[in-house]
Tab-separated table of C-alpha atoms and ligand atoms in Angstrom:
chain	number	residue	atom	x	y	z
K	9	UNK	CA	0.000	0.000	0.000
K	10	UNK	CA	1.216	3.506	-0.824
K	11	UNK	CA	2.601	5.311	2.235
K	12	UNK	CA	0.644	8.212	3.756
K	13	UNK	CA	3.038	11.096	3.158
K	14	UNK	CA	3.390	13.953	5.657
K	15	UNK	CA	4.698	17.425	4.996
K	16	UNK	CA	5.675	18.847	8.388
K	17	UNK	CA	5.946	22.637	8.638
K	18	UNK	CA	7.969	24.066	11.507
K	19	UNK	CA	9.411	27.359	12.729
K	20	UNK	CA	11.352	26.387	15.845
K	21	UNK	CA	12.473	23.587	18.117
K	22	UNK	CA	10.493	20.883	16.318
K	23	UNK	CA	9.890	18.696	19.366
K	24	UNK	CA	6.564	17.668	17.852
K	25	UNK	CA	8.300	16.812	14.589
K	26	UNK	CA	10.616	14.656	16.714
K	27	UNK	CA	7.579	12.942	18.274
K	28	UNK	CA	6.368	12.050	14.780
K	29	UNK	CA	9.831	10.827	13.730
K	30	UNK	CA	10.080	8.680	16.882
K	31	UNK	CA	6.582	7.240	16.407
K	32	UNK	CA	7.301	6.346	12.778
K	33	UNK	CA	10.713	4.833	13.575
K	34	UNK	CA	9.212	3.009	16.565
K	35	UNK	CA	6.487	1.433	14.407
K	36	UNK	CA	3.591	3.301	16.035
K	37	UNK	CA	2.460	4.906	12.765
K	38	UNK	CA	2.567	2.061	10.232
K	39	UNK	CA	2.252	3.209	6.626
K	40	UNK	CA	3.141	6.820	7.496
K	41	UNK	CA	6.212	8.562	6.152
K	42	UNK	CA	7.598	12.092	6.530
K	43	UNK	CA	7.995	13.173	2.916
K	44	UNK	CA	9.229	16.694	3.605
K	45	UNK	CA	10.032	19.120	6.421
K	46	UNK	CA	9.803	22.854	5.677
K	47	UNK	CA	10.949	25.651	7.981
K	48	UNK	CA	10.506	29.380	7.493
K	49	UNK	CA	13.481	29.897	9.832
K	50	UNK	CA	16.972	28.958	8.649
K	51	UNK	CA	18.206	28.267	12.194
K	52	UNK	CA	15.218	26.212	13.410
K	53	UNK	CA	16.493	23.309	15.527
K	54	UNK	CA	13.771	21.213	13.920
K	55	UNK	CA	15.634	21.359	10.592
K	56	UNK	CA	18.640	19.714	12.235
K	57	UNK	CA	16.395	17.040	13.745
K	58	UNK	CA	15.030	16.279	10.270
K	59	UNK	CA	18.471	16.084	8.665
K	60	UNK	CA	19.813	13.890	11.488
K	61	UNK	CA	17.112	11.401	10.497
K	62	UNK	CA	17.953	11.850	6.785
K	63	UNK	CA	14.614	13.416	5.936
K	64	UNK	CA	14.283	15.938	3.097
K	65	UNK	CA	14.312	19.332	4.842
K	66	UNK	CA	14.080	22.764	3.314
K	67	UNK	CA	14.445	26.316	4.561
K	68	UNK	CA	11.858	28.426	2.735
K	69	UNK	CA	12.290	32.180	3.295
K	70	UNK	CA	8.831	33.524	4.036
K	71	UNK	CA	8.058	36.992	2.779
K	72	UNK	CA	5.119	38.709	4.323
K	73	UNK	CA	2.634	39.484	1.541
K	74	UNK	CA	2.153	43.129	0.657
K	75	UNK	CA	-1.404	44.404	1.365
K	76	UNK	CA	-2.128	44.113	-2.362
K	77	UNK	CA	-1.102	40.448	-2.331
K	78	UNK	CA	-2.786	39.549	0.945
K	79	UNK	CA	-5.923	38.082	-0.620
K	80	UNK	CA	-3.926	36.027	-3.118
K	81	UNK	CA	-1.137	33.549	-2.609
K	82	UNK	CA	2.139	35.345	-2.077
K	83	UNK	CA	5.336	34.081	-3.690
K	84	UNK	CA	6.353	32.047	-0.628
K	85	UNK	CA	3.012	30.242	-0.593
K	86	UNK	CA	3.311	29.488	-4.287
K	87	UNK	CA	6.754	27.982	-3.637
K	88	UNK	CA	5.409	26.005	-0.684
K	89	UNK	CA	2.574	24.676	-2.851
K	90	UNK	CA	5.026	23.545	-5.509
K	91	UNK	CA	7.162	21.758	-2.898
K	92	UNK	CA	4.180	19.986	-1.343
K	93	UNK	CA	3.113	18.731	-4.770
K	94	UNK	CA	6.648	17.759	-5.750
K	95	UNK	CA	7.038	15.651	-2.597
K	96	UNK	CA	3.502	14.232	-3.055
K	97	UNK	CA	2.349	15.210	0.410
K	98	UNK	CA	-0.984	13.740	1.579
K	99	UNK	CA	-1.270	15.613	4.881
K	100	UNK	CA	0.287	18.936	5.904
K	101	UNK	CA	1.086	19.109	9.620
K	102	UNK	CA	1.657	22.569	11.111
K	103	UNK	CA	3.872	21.664	14.070
K	104	UNK	CA	4.867	25.008	15.524
K	105	UNK	CA	4.592	26.768	12.143
K	106	UNK	CA	4.284	30.475	12.920
K	107	UNK	CA	2.986	31.851	9.624
K	108	UNK	CA	-0.638	32.304	8.610
K	109	UNK	CA	-1.633	30.494	5.418
K	110	UNK	CA	-4.016	32.279	3.050
K	111	UNK	CA	-7.511	31.094	2.148
K	112	UNK	CA	-6.383	30.491	-1.438
K	113	UNK	CA	-3.524	28.281	-0.247
K	114	UNK	CA	-5.839	26.299	2.052
K	115	UNK	CA	-8.441	25.875	-0.702
K	116	UNK	CA	-5.927	23.732	-2.586
K	117	UNK	CA	-5.624	21.288	0.322
K	118	UNK	CA	-9.150	20.816	1.722
K	119	UNK	CA	-9.116	18.883	5.058
K	120	UNK	CA	-5.466	18.170	4.426
K	121	UNK	CA	-3.877	20.764	6.712
K	122	UNK	CA	-3.814	20.198	10.484
K	123	UNK	CA	-2.462	22.415	13.263
K	124	UNK	CA	-1.339	21.912	16.825
K	125	UNK	CA	-2.523	24.664	19.178
K	126	UNK	CA	-1.383	24.916	22.816
K	127	UNK	CA	-4.847	25.559	24.295
K	128	UNK	CA	-8.295	23.977	24.351
K	129	UNK	CA	-10.527	24.742	21.361
K	130	UNK	CA	-14.247	23.848	21.131
K	131	UNK	CA	-15.362	20.954	18.886
K	132	UNK	CA	-16.564	22.961	15.909
K	133	UNK	CA	-13.550	25.233	16.299
K	134	UNK	CA	-15.738	28.293	16.787
K	135	UNK	CA	-17.103	29.730	20.055
K	136	UNK	CA	-15.488	31.639	22.880
K	137	UNK	CA	-16.093	29.258	25.805
K	138	UNK	CA	-14.793	25.724	26.353
K	139	UNK	CA	-16.244	23.506	29.047
K	140	UNK	CA	-13.654	21.251	30.700
K	141	UNK	CA	-14.368	17.606	31.622
K	142	UNK	CA	-15.300	18.608	35.165
K	143	UNK	CA	-17.793	21.186	33.863
K	144	UNK	CA	-15.716	24.349	34.337
K	145	UNK	CA	-16.274	26.949	31.601
K	146	UNK	CA	-13.003	28.566	30.489
K	147	UNK	CA	-12.273	31.192	27.827
K	148	UNK	CA	-10.933	30.030	24.458
K	149	UNK	CA	-7.453	31.349	23.712
K	150	UNK	CA	-6.405	31.606	20.087
K	151	UNK	CA	-3.324	33.049	18.448
K	152	UNK	CA	0.294	33.386	19.491
K	153	UNK	CA	0.109	33.778	23.274
K	154	UNK	CA	-2.405	31.119	24.263
K	155	UNK	CA	-0.202	29.611	27.007
K	156	UNK	CA	0.485	32.985	28.628
K	157	UNK	CA	-3.172	33.992	28.389
K	158	UNK	CA	-4.335	30.771	30.061
K	159	UNK	CA	-1.858	31.357	32.897
K	160	UNK	CA	-2.940	34.970	33.343
K	161	UNK	CA	-6.642	34.057	33.302
K	162	UNK	CA	-6.295	32.259	36.625
K	163	UNK	CA	-8.129	29.151	35.444
K	164	UNK	CA	-7.435	25.596	36.652
K	165	UNK	CA	-7.059	23.901	33.285
K	166	UNK	CA	-5.708	24.445	29.814
K	167	UNK	CA	-4.470	21.919	27.257
K	168	UNK	CA	-3.733	21.336	23.618
K	169	UNK	CA	-5.809	20.742	20.501
K	170	UNK	CA	-5.125	19.363	17.037
K	171	UNK	CA	-7.586	20.744	14.486
K	172	UNK	CA	-8.119	21.088	10.762
K	173	UNK	CA	-6.926	24.437	9.491
K	174	UNK	CA	-9.500	26.806	8.004
K	175	UNK	CA	-8.973	30.429	6.917
K	176	UNK	CA	-9.968	31.675	10.393
K	177	UNK	CA	-6.984	31.265	12.721
K	178	UNK	CA	-7.294	28.470	15.336
K	179	UNK	CA	-10.968	27.873	14.575
K	180	UNK	CA	-11.215	24.685	12.476
K	181	UNK	CA	-12.923	21.378	13.407
K	182	UNK	CA	-11.161	19.510	16.213
K	183	UNK	CA	-9.438	16.151	15.621
K	184	UNK	CA	-8.249	15.489	19.151
K	185	UNK	CA	-7.512	17.393	22.316
K	186	UNK	CA	-6.305	16.853	25.863
K	187	UNK	CA	-6.542	18.847	29.083
K	188	UNK	CA	-3.509	19.878	31.157
K	189	UNK	CA	-3.846	21.100	34.750
K	190	UNK	CA	-2.287	24.476	35.592
K	191	UNK	CA	-0.195	24.004	38.759
K	192	UNK	CA	0.432	26.640	41.432
K	193	UNK	CA	3.767	28.335	40.670
K	194	UNK	CA	3.624	27.500	36.946
K	195	UNK	CA	5.483	29.873	34.638
K	196	UNK	CA	4.704	30.219	30.942
K	197	UNK	CA	7.741	28.005	30.253
K	198	UNK	CA	6.901	25.258	32.776
K	199	UNK	CA	3.287	25.142	31.634
K	200	UNK	CA	4.243	25.080	27.956
K	201	UNK	CA	6.689	22.225	28.612
K	202	UNK	CA	3.915	20.136	30.228
K	203	UNK	CA	1.572	20.995	27.360
K	204	UNK	CA	4.232	19.863	24.884
K	205	UNK	CA	4.551	16.486	26.642
K	206	UNK	CA	0.859	15.985	25.922
K	207	UNK	CA	1.209	17.342	22.378
K	208	UNK	CA	3.836	14.737	21.546
K	209	UNK	CA	1.149	12.060	22.010
K	210	UNK	CA	-1.669	14.112	20.483
K	211	UNK	CA	0.070	14.855	17.191
K	212	UNK	CA	0.761	11.155	16.661
K	213	UNK	CA	-2.866	10.299	17.433
K	214	UNK	CA	-4.124	13.029	15.071
K	215	UNK	CA	-2.007	11.725	12.175
K	216	UNK	CA	-3.248	8.190	12.893
K	217	UNK	CA	-6.866	9.393	12.728
K	218	UNK	CA	-6.313	11.402	9.532
K	219	UNK	CA	-4.747	8.373	7.851
K	220	UNK	CA	-7.638	6.172	8.970
K	221	UNK	CA	-10.156	8.689	7.547
K	222	UNK	CA	-8.294	8.641	4.248
K	223	UNK	CA	-8.439	4.847	4.071
K	224	UNK	CA	-12.256	4.824	4.480
A	310	GRF	C1	3.672	23.771	20.239
A	310	GRF	O1	3.398	24.031	21.584
A	310	GRF	C2	2.460	24.023	19.376
A	310	GRF	O2	1.248	23.854	20.045
A	310	GRF	C3	2.618	25.471	19.011
A	310	GRF	O3	4.002	25.648	18.829
A	310	GRF	C4	4.711	24.720	19.672
A	310	GRF	C5	5.724	24.033	18.805
A	310	GRF	O4	6.681	23.338	19.578
A	310	GRF	N1	1.827	25.802	17.839
A	310	GRF	P1	7.813	22.468	18.884
A	310	GRF	O5	8.528	23.365	17.871
A	310	GRF	O6	7.166	21.293	18.230
A	310	GRF	O7	8.729	22.064	20.006
């Protein structure tokens, strides 16, 4: 059977990329292969992780679109599209990718782009309140500073979510999600580290589910 080919997009440490590499090498994701790793940062540690495991890895300089280009695909997105086609990617995994992808880019890959977000998002993706397993309503934090915002909100629980990417940031349908308790004395760093431990399992589970959906 043809392998299910991942394109993993990163911007930084790539610990979630590493979780995928480890799961594949450890036989926990049979039939799944990392076809390509792309980073918009030349010095991303994740690029070194990919190369250490002899995976194709590319630094793609990412130019912010001018206002006139914003509605269309900018040059970087066009290059990314070409790469994803060239490496025959089935599923695009945003694992710490810090650039917004345009609606026209996403339209080319319907239900084929997933993102890992370090906070709890509601099932449909939309809505401003999430109800935790013990019934506590908490605000939904989207965007860049979700870990810090959860800490500052003085709530007992946050977590992580893997969801399909839609043009609205951090608002697509949820694939899987897990809660993480906020401990007294947590800093943004300590909390994010605990969230990442959970994410390393979640991202593997999300890829497994996406592959299963593709087989049916
Ligand atoms: C993760 O916490 C993810 O939720 C967020 O960026 C972080 C990436 O971490 N979008 P890493 O680069 O995989 O270590």
